[in-house]
JSON list of C-alpha atoms and ligand atoms in Angstrom, two decimals:
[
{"chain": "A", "resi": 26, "resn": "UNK", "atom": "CA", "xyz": [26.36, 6.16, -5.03]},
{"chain": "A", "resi": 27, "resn": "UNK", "atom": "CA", "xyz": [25.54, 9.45, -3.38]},
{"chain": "A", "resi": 28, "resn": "UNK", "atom": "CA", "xyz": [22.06, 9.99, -1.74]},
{"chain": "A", "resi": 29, "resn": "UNK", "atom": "CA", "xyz": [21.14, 11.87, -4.26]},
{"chain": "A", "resi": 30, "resn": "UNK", "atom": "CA", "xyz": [21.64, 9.37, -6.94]},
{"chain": "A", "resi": 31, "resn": "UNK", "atom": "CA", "xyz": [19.95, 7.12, -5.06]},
{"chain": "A", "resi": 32, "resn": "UNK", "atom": "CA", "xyz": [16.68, 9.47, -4.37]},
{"chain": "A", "resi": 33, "resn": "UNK", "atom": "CA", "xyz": [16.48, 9.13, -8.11]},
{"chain": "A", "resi": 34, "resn": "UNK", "atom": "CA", "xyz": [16.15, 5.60, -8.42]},
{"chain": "A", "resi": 35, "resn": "UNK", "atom": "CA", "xyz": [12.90, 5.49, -5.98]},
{"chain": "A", "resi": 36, "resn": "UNK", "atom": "CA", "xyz": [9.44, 6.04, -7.86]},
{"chain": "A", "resi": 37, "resn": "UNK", "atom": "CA", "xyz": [6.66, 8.09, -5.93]},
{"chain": "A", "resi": 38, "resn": "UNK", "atom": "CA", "xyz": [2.72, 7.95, -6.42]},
{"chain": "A", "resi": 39, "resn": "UNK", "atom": "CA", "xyz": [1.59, 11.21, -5.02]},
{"chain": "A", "resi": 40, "resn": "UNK", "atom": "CA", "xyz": [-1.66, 11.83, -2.70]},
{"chain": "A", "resi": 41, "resn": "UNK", "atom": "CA", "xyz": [-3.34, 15.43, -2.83]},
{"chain": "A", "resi": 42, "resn": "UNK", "atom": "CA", "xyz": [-3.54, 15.26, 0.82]},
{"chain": "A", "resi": 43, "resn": "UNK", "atom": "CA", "xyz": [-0.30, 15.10, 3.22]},
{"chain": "A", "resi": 44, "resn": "UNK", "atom": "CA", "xyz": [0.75, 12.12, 5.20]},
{"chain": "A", "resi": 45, "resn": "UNK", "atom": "CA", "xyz": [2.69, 14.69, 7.46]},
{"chain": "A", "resi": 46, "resn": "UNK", "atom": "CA", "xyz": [1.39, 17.04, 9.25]},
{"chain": "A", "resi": 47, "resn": "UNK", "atom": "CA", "xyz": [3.02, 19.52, 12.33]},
{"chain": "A", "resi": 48, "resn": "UNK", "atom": "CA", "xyz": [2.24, 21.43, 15.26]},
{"chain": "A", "resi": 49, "resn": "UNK", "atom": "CA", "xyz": [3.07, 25.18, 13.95]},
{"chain": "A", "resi": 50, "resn": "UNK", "atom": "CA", "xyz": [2.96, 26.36, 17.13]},
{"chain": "A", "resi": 51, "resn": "UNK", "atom": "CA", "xyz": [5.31, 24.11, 18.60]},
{"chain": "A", "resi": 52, "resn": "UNK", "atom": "CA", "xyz": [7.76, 24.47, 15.69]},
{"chain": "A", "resi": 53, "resn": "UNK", "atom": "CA", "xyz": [8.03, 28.24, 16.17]},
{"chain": "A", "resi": 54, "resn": "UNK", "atom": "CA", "xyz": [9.38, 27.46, 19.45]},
{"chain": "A", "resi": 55, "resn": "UNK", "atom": "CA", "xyz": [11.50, 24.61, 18.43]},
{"chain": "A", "resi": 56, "resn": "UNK", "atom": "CA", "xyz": [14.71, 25.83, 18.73]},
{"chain": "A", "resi": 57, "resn": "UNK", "atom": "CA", "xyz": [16.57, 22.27, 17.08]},
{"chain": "A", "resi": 58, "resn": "UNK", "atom": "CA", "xyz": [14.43, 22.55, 13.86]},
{"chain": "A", "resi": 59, "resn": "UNK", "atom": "CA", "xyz": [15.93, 18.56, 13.88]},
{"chain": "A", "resi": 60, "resn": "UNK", "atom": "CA", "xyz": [13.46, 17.82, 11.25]},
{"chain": "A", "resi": 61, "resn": "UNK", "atom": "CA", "xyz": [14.82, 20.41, 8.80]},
{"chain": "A", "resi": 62, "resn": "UNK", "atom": "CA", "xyz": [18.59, 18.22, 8.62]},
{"chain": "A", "resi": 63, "resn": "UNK", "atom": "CA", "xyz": [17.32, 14.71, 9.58]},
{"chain": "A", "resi": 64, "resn": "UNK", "atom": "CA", "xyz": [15.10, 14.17, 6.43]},
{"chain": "A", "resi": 65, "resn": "UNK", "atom": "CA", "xyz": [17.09, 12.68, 3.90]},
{"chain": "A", "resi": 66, "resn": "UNK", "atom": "CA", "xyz": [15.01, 14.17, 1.32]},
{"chain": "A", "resi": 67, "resn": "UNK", "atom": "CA", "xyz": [14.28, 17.16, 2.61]},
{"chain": "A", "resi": 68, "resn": "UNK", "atom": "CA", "xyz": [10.67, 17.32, 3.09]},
{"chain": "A", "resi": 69, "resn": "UNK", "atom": "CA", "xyz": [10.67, 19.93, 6.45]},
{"chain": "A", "resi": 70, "resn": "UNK", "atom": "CA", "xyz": [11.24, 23.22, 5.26]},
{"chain": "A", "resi": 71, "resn": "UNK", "atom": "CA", "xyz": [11.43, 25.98, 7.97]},
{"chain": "A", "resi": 72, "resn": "UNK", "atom": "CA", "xyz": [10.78, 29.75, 6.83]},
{"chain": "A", "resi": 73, "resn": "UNK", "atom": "CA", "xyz": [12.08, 31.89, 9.58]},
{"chain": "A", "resi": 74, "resn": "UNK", "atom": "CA", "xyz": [10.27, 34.95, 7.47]},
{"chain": "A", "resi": 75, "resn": "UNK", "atom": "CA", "xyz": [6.69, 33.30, 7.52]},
{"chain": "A", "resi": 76, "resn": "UNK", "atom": "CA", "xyz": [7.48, 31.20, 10.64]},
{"chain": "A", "resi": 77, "resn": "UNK", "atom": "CA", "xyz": [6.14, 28.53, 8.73]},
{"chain": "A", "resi": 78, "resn": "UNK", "atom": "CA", "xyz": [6.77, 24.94, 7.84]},
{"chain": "A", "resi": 79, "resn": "UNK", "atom": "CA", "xyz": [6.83, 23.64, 4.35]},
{"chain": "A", "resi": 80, "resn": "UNK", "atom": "CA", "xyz": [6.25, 20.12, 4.04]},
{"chain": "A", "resi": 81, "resn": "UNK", "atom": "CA", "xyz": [7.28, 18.59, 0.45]},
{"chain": "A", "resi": 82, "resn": "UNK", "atom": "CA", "xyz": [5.32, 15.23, 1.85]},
{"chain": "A", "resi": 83, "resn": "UNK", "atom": "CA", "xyz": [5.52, 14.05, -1.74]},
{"chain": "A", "resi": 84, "resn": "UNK", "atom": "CA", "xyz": [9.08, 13.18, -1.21]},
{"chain": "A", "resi": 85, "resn": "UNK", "atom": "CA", "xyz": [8.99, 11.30, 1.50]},
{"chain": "A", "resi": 86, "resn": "UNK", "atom": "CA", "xyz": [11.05, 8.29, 1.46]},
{"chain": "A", "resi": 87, "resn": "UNK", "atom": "CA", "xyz": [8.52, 6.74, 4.58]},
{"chain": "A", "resi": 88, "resn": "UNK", "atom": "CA", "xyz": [11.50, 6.29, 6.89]},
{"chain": "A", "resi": 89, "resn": "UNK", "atom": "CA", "xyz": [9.51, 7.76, 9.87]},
{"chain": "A", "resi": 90, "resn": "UNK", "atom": "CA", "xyz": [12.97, 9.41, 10.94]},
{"chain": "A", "resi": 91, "resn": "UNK", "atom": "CA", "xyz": [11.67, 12.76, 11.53]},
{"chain": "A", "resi": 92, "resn": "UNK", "atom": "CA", "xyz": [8.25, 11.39, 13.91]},
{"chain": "A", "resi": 93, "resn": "UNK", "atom": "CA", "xyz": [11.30, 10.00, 16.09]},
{"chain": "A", "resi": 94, "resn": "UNK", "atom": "CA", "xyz": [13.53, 13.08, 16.38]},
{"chain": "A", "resi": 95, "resn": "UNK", "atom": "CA", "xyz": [11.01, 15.65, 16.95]},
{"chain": "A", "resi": 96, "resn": "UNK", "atom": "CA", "xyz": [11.26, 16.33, 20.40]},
{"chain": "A", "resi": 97, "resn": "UNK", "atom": "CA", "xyz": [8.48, 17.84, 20.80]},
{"chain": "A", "resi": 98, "resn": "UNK", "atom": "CA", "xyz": [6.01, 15.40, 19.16]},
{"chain": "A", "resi": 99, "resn": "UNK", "atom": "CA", "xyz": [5.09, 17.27, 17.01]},
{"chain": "A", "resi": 100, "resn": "UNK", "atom": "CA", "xyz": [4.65, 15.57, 14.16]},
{"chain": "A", "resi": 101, "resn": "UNK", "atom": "CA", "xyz": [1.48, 13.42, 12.87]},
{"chain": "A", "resi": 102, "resn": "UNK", "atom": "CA", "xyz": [2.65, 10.47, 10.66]},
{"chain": "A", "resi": 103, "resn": "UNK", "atom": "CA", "xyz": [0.58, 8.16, 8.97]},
{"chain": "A", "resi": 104, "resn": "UNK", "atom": "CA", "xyz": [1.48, 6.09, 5.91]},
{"chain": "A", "resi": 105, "resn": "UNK", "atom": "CA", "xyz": [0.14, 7.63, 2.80]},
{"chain": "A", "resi": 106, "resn": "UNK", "atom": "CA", "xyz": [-3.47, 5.98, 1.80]},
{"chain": "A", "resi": 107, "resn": "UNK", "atom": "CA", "xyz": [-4.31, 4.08, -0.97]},
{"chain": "A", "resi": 108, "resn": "UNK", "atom": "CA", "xyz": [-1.65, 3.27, -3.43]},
{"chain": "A", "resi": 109, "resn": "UNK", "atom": "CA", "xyz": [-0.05, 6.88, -3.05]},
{"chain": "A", "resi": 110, "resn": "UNK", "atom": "CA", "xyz": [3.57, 6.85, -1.97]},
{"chain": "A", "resi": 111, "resn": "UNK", "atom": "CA", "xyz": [7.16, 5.47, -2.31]},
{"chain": "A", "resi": 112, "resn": "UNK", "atom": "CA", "xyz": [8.10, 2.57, -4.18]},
{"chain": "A", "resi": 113, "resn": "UNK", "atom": "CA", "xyz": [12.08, 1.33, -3.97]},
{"chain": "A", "resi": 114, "resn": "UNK", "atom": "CA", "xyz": [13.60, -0.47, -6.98]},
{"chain": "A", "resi": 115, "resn": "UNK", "atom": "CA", "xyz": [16.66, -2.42, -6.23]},
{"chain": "A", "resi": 116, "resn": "UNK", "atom": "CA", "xyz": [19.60, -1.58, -8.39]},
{"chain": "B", "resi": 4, "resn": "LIG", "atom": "S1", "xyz": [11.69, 19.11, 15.14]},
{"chain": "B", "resi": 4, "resn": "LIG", "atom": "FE1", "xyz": [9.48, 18.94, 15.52]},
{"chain": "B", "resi": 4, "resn": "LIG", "atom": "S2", "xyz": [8.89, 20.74, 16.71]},
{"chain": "B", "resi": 4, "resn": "LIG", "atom": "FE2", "xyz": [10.92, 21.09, 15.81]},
{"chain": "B", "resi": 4, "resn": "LIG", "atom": "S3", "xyz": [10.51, 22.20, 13.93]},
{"chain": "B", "resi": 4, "resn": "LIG", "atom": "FE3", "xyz": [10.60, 20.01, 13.41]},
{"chain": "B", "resi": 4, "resn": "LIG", "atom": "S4", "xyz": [8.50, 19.26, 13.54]},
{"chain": "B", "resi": 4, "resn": "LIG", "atom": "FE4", "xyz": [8.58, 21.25, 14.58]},
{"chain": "B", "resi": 5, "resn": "LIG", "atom": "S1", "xyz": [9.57, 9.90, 7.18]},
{"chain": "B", "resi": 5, "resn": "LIG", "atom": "FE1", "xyz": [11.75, 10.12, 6.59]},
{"chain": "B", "resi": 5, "resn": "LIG", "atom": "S2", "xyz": [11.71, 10.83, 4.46]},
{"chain": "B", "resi": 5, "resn": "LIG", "atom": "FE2", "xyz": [9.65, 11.14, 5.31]},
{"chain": "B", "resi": 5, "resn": "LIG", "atom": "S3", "xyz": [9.65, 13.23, 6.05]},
{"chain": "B", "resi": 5, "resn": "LIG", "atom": "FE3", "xyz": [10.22, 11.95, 7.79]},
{"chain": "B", "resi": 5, "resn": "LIG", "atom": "S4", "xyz": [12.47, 11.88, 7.76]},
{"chain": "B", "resi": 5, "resn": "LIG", "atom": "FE4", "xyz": [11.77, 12.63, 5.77]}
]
């Protein structure tokens, strides 16, 4: 089953407010952008246009991958609050 299969069997309860926030400033001088191809959902969007992050937080899968590969520590991760998140069905 490919990952994106899989992505399709995980059910999400969205927030109106990010989990994920980042450090702008430090991504504009990022030069790894590591969060943009660790994500295995693709939540880190970089705009070289803008010079601006996109964050699609409601896809997050809650791995915490990308809070460990920034090297620049640049990310703020919490868990989303109340019920809001990702649930994963086995199958
Ligand atoms: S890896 Fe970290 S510093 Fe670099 S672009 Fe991503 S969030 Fe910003
Ligand atoms: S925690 Fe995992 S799924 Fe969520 S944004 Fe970071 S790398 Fe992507």
């Amino acid at each position: 089953m490919s990952i994106d299969d899989k992505l399709f069997t995980v059910k999400y309860v969205n927030n109106i407010n990010s989990h994920l926030t980042n450090d702008t400033k430090e991504c504009k001088n990022c030069k790894e952008k590591c969060c943009t191809f660790i994500c295995p959902a693709n939540v880190w969007q970089w705009n070289n246009e803008t010079q601006t992050m996109t964050i699609n937080y409601e896809n997050c899968l809650e791995c915490g991958a990308c809070r460990i590969a920034c090297p620049k520590h640049s990310i703020d991760w919490k868990y989303p609050q109340g019920n809001s998140g990702v649930t994963f069905k086995k199958g």
